Short mmCIF file of C-alpha atoms in Angstrom, two decimals:
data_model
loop_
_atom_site.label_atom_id
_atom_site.label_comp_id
_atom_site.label_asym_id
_atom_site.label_seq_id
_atom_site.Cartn_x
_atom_site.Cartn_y
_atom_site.Cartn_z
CA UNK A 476 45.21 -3.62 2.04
CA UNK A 477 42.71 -0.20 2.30
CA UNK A 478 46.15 1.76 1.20
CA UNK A 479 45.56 0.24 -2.45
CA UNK A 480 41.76 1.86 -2.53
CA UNK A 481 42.95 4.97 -0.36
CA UNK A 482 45.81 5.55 -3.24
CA UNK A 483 42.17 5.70 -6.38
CA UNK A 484 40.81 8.52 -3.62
CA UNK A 485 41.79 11.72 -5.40
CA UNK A 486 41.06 15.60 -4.15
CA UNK A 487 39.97 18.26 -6.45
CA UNK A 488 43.70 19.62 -5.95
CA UNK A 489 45.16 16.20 -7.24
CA UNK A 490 43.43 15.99 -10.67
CA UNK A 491 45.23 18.63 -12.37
CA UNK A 492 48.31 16.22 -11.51
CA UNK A 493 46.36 13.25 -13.15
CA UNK A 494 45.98 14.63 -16.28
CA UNK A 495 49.30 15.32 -16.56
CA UNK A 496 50.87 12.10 -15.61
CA UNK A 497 47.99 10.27 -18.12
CA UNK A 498 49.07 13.02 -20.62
CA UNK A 499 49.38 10.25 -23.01
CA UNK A 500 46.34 8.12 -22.18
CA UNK A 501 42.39 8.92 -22.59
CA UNK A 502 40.60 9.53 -19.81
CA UNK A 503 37.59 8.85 -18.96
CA UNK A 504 35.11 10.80 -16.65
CA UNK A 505 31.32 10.26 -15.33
CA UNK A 506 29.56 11.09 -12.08
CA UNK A 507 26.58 10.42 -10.23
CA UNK A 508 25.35 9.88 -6.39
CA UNK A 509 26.41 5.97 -5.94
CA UNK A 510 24.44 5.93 -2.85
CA UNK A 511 23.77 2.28 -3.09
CA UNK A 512 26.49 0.58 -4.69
CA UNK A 513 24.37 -2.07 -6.91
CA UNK A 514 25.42 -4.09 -10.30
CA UNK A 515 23.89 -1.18 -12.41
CA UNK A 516 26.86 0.91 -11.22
CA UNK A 517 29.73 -1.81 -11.97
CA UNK A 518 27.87 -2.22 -15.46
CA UNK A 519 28.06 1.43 -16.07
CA UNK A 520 31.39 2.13 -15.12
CA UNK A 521 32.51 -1.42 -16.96
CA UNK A 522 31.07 0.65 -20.11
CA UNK A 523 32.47 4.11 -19.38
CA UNK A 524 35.95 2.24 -19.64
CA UNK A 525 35.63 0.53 -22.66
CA UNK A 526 36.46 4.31 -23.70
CA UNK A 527 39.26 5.36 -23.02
CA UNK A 528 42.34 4.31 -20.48
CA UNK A 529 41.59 5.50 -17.52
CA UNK A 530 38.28 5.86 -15.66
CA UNK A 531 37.66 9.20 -13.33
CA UNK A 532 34.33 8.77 -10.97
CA UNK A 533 32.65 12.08 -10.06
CA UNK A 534 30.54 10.96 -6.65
CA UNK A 535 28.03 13.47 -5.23
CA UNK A 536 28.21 15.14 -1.82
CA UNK A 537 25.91 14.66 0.71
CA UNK A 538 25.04 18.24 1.09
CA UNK A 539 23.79 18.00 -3.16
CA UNK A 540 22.08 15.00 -2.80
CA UNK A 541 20.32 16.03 -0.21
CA UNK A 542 18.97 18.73 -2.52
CA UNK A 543 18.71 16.49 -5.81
CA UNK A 544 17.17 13.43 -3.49
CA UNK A 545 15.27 15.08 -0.92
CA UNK A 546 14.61 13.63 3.08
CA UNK A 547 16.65 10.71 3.77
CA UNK A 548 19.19 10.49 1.19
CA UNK A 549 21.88 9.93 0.72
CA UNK A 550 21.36 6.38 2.99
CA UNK A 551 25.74 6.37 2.82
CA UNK A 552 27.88 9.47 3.72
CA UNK A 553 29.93 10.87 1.06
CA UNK A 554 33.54 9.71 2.24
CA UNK A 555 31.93 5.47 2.41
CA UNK A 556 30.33 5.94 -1.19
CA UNK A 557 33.58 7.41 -3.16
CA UNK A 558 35.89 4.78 -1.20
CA UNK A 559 33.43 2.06 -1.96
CA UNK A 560 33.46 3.59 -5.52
CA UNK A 561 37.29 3.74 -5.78
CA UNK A 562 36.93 -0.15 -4.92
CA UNK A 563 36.08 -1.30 -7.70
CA UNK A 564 37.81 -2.74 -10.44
CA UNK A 565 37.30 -0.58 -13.31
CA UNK A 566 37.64 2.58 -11.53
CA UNK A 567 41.48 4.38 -11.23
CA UNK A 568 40.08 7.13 -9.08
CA UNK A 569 37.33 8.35 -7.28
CA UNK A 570 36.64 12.02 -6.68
CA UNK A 571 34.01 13.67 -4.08
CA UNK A 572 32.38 16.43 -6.18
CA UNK A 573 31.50 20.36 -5.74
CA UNK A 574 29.75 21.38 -2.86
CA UNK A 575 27.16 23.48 -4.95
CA UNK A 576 24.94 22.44 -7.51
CA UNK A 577 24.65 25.10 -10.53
CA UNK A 578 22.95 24.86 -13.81
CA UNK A 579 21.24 21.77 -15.29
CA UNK A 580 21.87 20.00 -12.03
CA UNK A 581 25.63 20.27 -12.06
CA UNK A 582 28.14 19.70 -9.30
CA UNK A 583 30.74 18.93 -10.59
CA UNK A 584 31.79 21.80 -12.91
CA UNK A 585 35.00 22.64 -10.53
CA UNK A 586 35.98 19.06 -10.58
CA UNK A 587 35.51 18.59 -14.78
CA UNK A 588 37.74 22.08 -15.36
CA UNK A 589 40.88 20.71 -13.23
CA UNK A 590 40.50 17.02 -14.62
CA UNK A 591 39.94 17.84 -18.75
CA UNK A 592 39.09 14.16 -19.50
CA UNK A 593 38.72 13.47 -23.35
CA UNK A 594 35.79 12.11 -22.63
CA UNK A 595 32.06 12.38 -20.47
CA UNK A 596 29.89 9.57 -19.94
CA UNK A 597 26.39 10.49 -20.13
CA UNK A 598 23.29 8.09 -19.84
CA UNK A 599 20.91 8.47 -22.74
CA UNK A 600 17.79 9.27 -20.89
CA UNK A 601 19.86 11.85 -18.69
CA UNK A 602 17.63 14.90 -17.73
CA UNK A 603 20.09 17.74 -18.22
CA UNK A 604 21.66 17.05 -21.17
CA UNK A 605 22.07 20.77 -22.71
CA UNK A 606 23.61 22.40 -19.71
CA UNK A 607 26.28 19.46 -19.49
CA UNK A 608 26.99 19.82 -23.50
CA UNK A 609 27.39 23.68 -23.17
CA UNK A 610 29.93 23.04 -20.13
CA UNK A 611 31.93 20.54 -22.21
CA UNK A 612 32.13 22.65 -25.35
CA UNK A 613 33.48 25.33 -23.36
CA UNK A 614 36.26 23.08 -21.50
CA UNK A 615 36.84 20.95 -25.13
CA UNK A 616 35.54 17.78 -23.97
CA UNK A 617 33.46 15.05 -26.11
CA UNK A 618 30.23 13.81 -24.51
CA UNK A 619 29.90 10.25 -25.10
CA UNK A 620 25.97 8.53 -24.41
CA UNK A 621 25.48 5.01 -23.52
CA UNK A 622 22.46 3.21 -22.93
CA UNK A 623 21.68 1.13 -19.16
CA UNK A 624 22.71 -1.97 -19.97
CA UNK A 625 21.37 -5.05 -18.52
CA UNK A 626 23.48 -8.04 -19.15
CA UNK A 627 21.16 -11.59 -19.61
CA UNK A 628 22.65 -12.84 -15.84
CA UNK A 629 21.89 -9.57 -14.14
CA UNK A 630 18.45 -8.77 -13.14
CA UNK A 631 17.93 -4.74 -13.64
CA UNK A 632 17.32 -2.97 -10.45
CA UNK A 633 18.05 0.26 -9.12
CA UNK A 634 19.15 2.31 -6.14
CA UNK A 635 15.44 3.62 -5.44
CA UNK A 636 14.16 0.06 -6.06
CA UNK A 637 16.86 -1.16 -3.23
CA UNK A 638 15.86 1.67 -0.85
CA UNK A 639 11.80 0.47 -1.23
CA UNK A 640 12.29 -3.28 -0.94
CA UNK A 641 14.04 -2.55 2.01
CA UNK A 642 11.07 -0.05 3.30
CA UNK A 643 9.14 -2.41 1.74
CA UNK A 644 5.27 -2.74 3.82
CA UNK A 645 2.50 -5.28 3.14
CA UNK A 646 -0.92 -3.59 2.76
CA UNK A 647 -4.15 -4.75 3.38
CA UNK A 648 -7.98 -2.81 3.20
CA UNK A 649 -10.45 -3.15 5.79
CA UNK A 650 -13.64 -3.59 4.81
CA UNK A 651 -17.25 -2.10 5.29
CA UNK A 652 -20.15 -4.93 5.46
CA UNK A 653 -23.38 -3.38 3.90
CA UNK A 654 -25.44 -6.39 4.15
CA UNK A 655 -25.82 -9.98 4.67
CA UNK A 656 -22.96 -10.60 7.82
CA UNK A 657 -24.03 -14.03 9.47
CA UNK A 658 -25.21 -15.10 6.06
CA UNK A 659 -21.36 -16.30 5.33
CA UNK A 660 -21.50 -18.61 7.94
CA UNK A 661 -21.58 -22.37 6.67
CA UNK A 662 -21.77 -23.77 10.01
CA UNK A 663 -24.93 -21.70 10.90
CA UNK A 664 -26.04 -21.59 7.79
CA UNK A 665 -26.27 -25.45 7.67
CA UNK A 666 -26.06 -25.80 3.35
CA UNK A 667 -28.40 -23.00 2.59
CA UNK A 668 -26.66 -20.14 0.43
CA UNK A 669 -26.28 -17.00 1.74
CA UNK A 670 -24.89 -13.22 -0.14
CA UNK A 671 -23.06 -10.78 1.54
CA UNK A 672 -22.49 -6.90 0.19
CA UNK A 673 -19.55 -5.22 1.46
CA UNK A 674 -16.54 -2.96 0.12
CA UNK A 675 -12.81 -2.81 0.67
CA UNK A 676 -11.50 0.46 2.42
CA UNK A 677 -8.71 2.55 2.68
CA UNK A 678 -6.57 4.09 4.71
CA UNK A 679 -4.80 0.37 4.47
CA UNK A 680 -3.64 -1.29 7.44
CA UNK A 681 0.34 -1.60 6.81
CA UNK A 682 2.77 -4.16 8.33
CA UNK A 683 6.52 -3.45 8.08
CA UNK A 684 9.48 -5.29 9.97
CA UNK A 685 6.25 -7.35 11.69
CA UNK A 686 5.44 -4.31 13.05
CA UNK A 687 1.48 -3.04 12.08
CA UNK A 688 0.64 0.61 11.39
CA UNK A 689 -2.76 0.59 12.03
CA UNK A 690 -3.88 3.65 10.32
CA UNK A 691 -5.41 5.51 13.16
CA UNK A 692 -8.05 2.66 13.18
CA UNK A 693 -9.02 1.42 16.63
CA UNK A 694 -9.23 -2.01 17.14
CA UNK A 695 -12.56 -3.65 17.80
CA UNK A 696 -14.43 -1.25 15.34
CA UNK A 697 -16.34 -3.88 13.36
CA UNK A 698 -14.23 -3.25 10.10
CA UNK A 699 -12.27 -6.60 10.23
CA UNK A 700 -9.22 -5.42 11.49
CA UNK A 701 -8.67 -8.56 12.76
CA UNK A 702 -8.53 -10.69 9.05
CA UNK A 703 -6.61 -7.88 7.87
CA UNK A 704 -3.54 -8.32 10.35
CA UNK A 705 -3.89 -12.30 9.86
CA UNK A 706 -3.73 -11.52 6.13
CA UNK A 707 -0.62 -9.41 6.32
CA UNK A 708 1.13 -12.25 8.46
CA UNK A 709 0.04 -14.89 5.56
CA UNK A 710 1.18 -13.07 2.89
CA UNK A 711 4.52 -11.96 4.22
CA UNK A 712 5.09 -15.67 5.28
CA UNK A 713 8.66 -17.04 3.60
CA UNK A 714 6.72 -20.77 3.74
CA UNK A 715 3.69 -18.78 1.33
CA UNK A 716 3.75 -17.99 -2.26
CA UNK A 717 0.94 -15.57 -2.96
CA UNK A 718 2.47 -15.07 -6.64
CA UNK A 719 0.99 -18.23 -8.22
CA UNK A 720 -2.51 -18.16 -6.12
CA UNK A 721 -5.59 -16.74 -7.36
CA UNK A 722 -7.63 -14.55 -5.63
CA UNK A 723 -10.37 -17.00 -4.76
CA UNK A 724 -7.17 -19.33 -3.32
CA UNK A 725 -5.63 -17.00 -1.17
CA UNK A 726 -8.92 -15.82 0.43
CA UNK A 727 -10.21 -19.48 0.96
CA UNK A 728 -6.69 -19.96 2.54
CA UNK A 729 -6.94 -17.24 4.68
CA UNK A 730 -10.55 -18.11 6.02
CA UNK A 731 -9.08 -21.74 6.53
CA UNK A 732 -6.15 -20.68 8.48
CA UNK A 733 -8.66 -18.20 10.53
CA UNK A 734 -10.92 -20.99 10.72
CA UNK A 735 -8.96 -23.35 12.44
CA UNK A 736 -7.93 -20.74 15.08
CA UNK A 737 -11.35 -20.00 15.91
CA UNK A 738 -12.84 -23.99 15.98
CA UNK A 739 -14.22 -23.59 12.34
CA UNK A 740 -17.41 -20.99 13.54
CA UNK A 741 -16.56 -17.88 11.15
CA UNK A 742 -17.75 -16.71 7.67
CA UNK A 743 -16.06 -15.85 4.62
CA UNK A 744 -16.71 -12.34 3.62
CA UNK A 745 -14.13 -10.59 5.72
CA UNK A 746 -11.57 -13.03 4.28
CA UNK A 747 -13.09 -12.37 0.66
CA UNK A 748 -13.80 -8.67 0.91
CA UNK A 749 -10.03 -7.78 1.78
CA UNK A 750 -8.15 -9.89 -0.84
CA UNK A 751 -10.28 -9.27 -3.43
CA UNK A 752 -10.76 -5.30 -2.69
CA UNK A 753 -13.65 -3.19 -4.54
CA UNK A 754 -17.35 -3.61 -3.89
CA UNK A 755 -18.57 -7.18 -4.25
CA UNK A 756 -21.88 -9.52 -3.26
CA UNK A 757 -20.49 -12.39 -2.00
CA UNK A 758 -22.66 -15.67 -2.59
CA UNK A 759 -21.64 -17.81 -0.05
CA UNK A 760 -21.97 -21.76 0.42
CA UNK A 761 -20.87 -24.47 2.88
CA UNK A 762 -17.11 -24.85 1.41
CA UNK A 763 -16.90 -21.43 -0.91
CA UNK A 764 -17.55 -17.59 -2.02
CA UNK A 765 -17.50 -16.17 -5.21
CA UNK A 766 -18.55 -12.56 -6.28
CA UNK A 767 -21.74 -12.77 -7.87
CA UNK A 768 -20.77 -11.43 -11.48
CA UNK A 769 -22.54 -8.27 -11.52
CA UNK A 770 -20.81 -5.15 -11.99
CA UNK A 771 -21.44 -2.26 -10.02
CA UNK A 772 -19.52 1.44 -11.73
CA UNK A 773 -16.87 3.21 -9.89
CA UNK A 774 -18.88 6.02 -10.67
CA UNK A 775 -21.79 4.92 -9.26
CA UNK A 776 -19.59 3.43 -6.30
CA UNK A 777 -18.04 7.20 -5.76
CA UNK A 778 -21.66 8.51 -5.83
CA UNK A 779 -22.83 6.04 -3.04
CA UNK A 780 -19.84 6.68 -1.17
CA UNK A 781 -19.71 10.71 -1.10
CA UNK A 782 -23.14 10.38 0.96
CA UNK A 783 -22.10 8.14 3.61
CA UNK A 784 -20.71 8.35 7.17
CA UNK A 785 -18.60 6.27 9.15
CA UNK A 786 -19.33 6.99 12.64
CA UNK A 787 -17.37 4.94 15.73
CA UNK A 788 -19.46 4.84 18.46
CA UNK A 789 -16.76 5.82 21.34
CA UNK A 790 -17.68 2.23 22.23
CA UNK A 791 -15.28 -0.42 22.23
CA UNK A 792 -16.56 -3.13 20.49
CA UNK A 793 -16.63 -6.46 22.34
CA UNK A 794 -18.70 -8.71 19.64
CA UNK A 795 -18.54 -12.03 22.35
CA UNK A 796 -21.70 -11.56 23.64
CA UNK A 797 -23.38 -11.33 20.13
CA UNK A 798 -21.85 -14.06 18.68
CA UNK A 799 -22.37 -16.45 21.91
CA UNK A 800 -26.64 -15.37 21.01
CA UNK A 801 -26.41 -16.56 17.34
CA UNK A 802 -24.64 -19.82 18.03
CA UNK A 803 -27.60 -20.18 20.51
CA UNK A 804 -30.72 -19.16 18.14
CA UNK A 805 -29.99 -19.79 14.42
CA UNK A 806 -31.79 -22.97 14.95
CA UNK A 807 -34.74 -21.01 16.28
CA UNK A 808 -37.55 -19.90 14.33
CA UNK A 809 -36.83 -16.90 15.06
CA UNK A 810 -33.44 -17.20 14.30
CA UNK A 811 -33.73 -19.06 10.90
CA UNK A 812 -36.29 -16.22 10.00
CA UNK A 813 -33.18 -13.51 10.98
CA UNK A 814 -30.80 -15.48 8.84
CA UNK A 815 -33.24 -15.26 5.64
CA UNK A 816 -33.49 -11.53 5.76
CA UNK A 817 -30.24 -11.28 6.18
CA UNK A 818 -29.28 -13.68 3.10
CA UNK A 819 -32.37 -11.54 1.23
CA UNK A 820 -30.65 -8.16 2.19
CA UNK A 821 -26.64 -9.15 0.88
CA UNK A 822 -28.62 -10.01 -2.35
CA UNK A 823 -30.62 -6.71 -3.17
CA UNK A 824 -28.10 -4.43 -1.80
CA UNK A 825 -26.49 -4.84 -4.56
CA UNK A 826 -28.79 -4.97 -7.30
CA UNK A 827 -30.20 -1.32 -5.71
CA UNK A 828 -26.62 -0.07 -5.94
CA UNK A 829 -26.71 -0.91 -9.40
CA UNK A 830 -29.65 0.72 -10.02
CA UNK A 831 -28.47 4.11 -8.09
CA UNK A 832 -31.53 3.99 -5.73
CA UNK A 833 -29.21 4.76 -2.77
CA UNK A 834 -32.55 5.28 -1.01
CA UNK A 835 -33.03 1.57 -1.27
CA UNK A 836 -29.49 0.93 0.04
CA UNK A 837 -30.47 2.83 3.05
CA UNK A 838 -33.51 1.24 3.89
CA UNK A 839 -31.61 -2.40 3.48
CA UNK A 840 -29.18 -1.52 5.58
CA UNK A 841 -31.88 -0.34 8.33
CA UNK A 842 -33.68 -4.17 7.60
CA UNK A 843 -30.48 -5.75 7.90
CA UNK A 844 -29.46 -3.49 11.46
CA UNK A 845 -33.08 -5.30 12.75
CA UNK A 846 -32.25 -8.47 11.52
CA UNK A 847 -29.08 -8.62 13.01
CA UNK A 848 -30.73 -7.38 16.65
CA UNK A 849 -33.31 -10.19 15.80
CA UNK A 850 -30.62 -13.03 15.48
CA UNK A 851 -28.53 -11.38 18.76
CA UNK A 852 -30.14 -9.01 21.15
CA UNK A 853 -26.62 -8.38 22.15
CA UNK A 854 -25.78 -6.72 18.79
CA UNK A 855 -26.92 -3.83 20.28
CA UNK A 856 -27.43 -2.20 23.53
CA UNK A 857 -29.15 0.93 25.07
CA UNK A 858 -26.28 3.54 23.72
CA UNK A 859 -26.44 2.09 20.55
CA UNK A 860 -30.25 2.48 19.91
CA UNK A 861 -29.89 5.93 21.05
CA UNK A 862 -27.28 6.99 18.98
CA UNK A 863 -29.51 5.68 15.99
CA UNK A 864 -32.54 6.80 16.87
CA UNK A 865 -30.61 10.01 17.07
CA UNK A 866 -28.99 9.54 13.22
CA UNK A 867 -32.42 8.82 11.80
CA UNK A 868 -34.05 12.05 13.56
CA UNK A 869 -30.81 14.12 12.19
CA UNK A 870 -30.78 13.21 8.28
CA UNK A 871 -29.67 9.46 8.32
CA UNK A 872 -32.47 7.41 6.12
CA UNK A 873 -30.56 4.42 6.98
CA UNK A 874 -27.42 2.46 8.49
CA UNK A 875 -26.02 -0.14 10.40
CA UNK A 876 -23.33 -1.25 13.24
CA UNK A 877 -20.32 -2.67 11.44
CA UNK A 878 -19.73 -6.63 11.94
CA UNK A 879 -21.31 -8.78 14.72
CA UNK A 880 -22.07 -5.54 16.48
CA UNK A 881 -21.50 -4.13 20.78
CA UNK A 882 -20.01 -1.53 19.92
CA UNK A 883 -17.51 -0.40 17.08
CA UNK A 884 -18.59 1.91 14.06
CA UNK A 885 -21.52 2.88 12.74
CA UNK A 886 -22.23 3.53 8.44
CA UNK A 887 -25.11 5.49 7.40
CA UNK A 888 -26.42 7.04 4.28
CA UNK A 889 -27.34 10.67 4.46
CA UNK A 890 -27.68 13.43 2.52
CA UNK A 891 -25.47 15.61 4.64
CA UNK A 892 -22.47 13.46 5.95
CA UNK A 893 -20.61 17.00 7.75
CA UNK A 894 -23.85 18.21 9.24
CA UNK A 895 -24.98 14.90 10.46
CA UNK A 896 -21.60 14.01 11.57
CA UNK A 897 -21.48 17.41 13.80
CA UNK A 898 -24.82 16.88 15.05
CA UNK A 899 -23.81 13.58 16.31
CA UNK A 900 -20.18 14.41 17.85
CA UNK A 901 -21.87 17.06 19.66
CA UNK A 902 -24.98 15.10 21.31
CA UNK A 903 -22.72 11.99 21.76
CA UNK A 904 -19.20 13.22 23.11
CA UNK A 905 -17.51 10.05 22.82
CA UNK A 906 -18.10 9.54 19.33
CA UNK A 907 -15.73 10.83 16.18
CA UNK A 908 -15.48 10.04 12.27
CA UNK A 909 -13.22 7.51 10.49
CA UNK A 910 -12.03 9.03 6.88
CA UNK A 911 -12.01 6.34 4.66
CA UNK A 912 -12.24 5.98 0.35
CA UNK A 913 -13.22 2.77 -1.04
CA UNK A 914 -10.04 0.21 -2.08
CA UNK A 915 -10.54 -1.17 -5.56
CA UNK A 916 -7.31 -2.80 -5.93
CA UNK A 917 -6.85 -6.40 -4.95
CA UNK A 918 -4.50 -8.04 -2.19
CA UNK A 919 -2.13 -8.90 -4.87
CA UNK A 920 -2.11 -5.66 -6.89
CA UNK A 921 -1.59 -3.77 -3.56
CA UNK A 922 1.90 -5.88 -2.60
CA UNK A 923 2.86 -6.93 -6.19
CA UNK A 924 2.50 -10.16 -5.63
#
């Protein structure tokens, strides 16, 4: 059965012989790479012999491609890709091309001169078209253009479309918490509303095969990469159909599904600050969150952001301890009076960002790094202080730990992020910088969904 494709496999030495023996007929030539065989390619070549008799396939070597594709292509070797070629119906032979690529992309100019088809097949939006019509005036050969057809059953798709689906990797942000963390809490919170301020960021977390790239992140940092990996495992979930789900949905899913994993004791904002990327204040009640509608500027955002510094301690972050103290004292007077300045801080963070007092910012971030030590003396420890008492005596005017706090990464607002970031590597050993740009795409713009 493979003799009947084997006989459509012609060599450069055979085509001279074709022409002759189809002396009578009108044939038909076009080329290309192939690399994927997909229904674009049995479109084309059904069009390219609608004119004439018999069809001729150029197919590129892998040695061009390589050159016209760059790393990784061609994903078939030449010899599978012209048999696979020669397959199919419409085709009466297949040819491997030159091995060197001249002008206009060409490489196929020794292959075109020993054939002498009547006719080339060129797509309309091809990207060399005057080097290919000054080869075929010279051999006496018409240039025929056709347009990429996409017939009303076929979906249109492509070879570089096939090679990213199946590279395909789910994204997700982590996410910086300015103000407010604890505040998101309905259980703790008992019906009072609370507001969170906190911003996607990127580099993303990836997951690909159910394998996670985590970016060079380290776990336990206080950046939620946690939510972010739960996300990635929702979203990529055959049984869930992101498409049709707002924003608000998905994130209220995710916080459920989290939720219920963790006996129903979390907040929201991690949940809401990944899938709905960008800066946001979060108000936050016993069964929702929704981004209080005030609009802060990417400009204003890139301002804030060029001055800050996001510092991991060297300390793994173990938050256990901290959250074990606010389950015990949010009922305390104390505690309630933590929770309110907390709740007070999400809220004017963001009306000071608005404003561009990044002073402000600083300073609210400071209140809410006291508040949360007031709710859980376990937030911090004797490292910790240090290292901020250190930031504040080397340019920081304010910061905070990220999350419930132990350990993890630090943000502050400084005038000098290098300097201050050098000043603090060097008196704390341990420590190092995350690089990081704010996200301001949502979950769904980030994975198409």
């Amino acid at each position: 059965m493979f003799d009947t494709i084997k006989a459509k496999v012609a060599r450069v030495e055979d085509l001279t012989g074709i022409r002759k023996v189809h002396a009578d007929k009108r044939i038909v030539f076009c080329t290309g790479c192939y690399d994927i065989l997909q229904s674009g390619h049995a479109v084309f070549f059904n069009q390219c012999k609608s004119y004439g008799d018999v069809l001729v396939v150029g197919v590129g070597r892998d040695t061009t491609l390589a050159q016209l594709k760059g790393p990784g292509r061609p994903i078939n070797p030449e010899n599978n890709r012209v048999y696979l070629v020669a397959a199919l119906q419409d085709v009466d032979y297949a040819v491997l091309n030159d091995h060197e690529i001249g002008a206009g992309k060409i490489d196929f100019e020794t292959v075109i001169s020993q054939l002498r088809p009547d006719i080339f097949i060129l797509n309309q939006d091809d990207s060399a078209i005057a080097d290919k019509q000054k080869l075929c005036d010279k051999l006496g050969i018409k240039i025929q253009f056709v347009g990429r057809e996409v017939p009303p059953e076929l979906m249109a798709t492509s070879t570089s479309r096939i090679i990213n689906k199946i590279n395909y990797a789910y994204k997700a942000p982590l996410r910086i918490d300015f103000a407010g963390g604890w505040a998101d809490v309905p259980y703790i919170m008992k019906g009072k509303t609370g507001y969170v301020s906190n911003v996607a960021i990127k580099p993303r977390i990836e997951m690909k095969n159910k394998t996670f790239n985590f970016s060079g992140y380290p776990r336990g940092s206080g950046l939620s990469t946690s939510t972010a990996v739960k996300l990635l495992e929702m979203i990529s979930s055959k049984t869930y159909n992101a498409e049709p789900k707002s924003l608000s949905i998905i994130a209220e899913d995710l916080f459920n599904l989290e939720n219920k994993e963790l006996n129903w004791a979390i907040g929201r904002q991690d949940q809401y600050a990944i899938v709905y990327g960008g800066f946001h204040c979060f108000e936050c009640g016993d069964d929702y969150a929704k981004p209080l509608e005030v609009e802060v500027s990417k400009v204003t955002l890139e301002a804030f952001r060029k001055n800050l510094l996001l510092l991991h301690t060297g300390i793994s972050r173990n938050a256990q301890s901290a959250v074990e103290q606010v389950y015990q004292n949010y009922q305390t007077e104390e505690g309630k009076r933590a929770l309110d300045i907390l709740t007070d801080c999400g809220y004017r963070f963001i009306h000071a960002l608005v404003e561009e007092d990044f002073m402000a910012c600083a300073k609210i971030m400071e209140e809410n790094w006291e508040a949360q030590k007031l709710l859980a003396k376990a937030s911090t420890n004797e490292n910790l202080d240090a290292m901020y008492a250190f930031a504040k005596e080397n340019g920081a005017y304010g910061g905070k730990i990220c999350g419930a706090g132990g350990g993890g990464a630090f943000i502050f607002y400084c005038d000098n992020p290098q300097r201050l970031k050098q000043a603090m590597k060097k008196k704390f050993v341990d420590s190092f910088e995350i690089d990081f740009e704010f996200e301001y795409q949502t979950i769904k713009e980030l994975n198409a969904l």
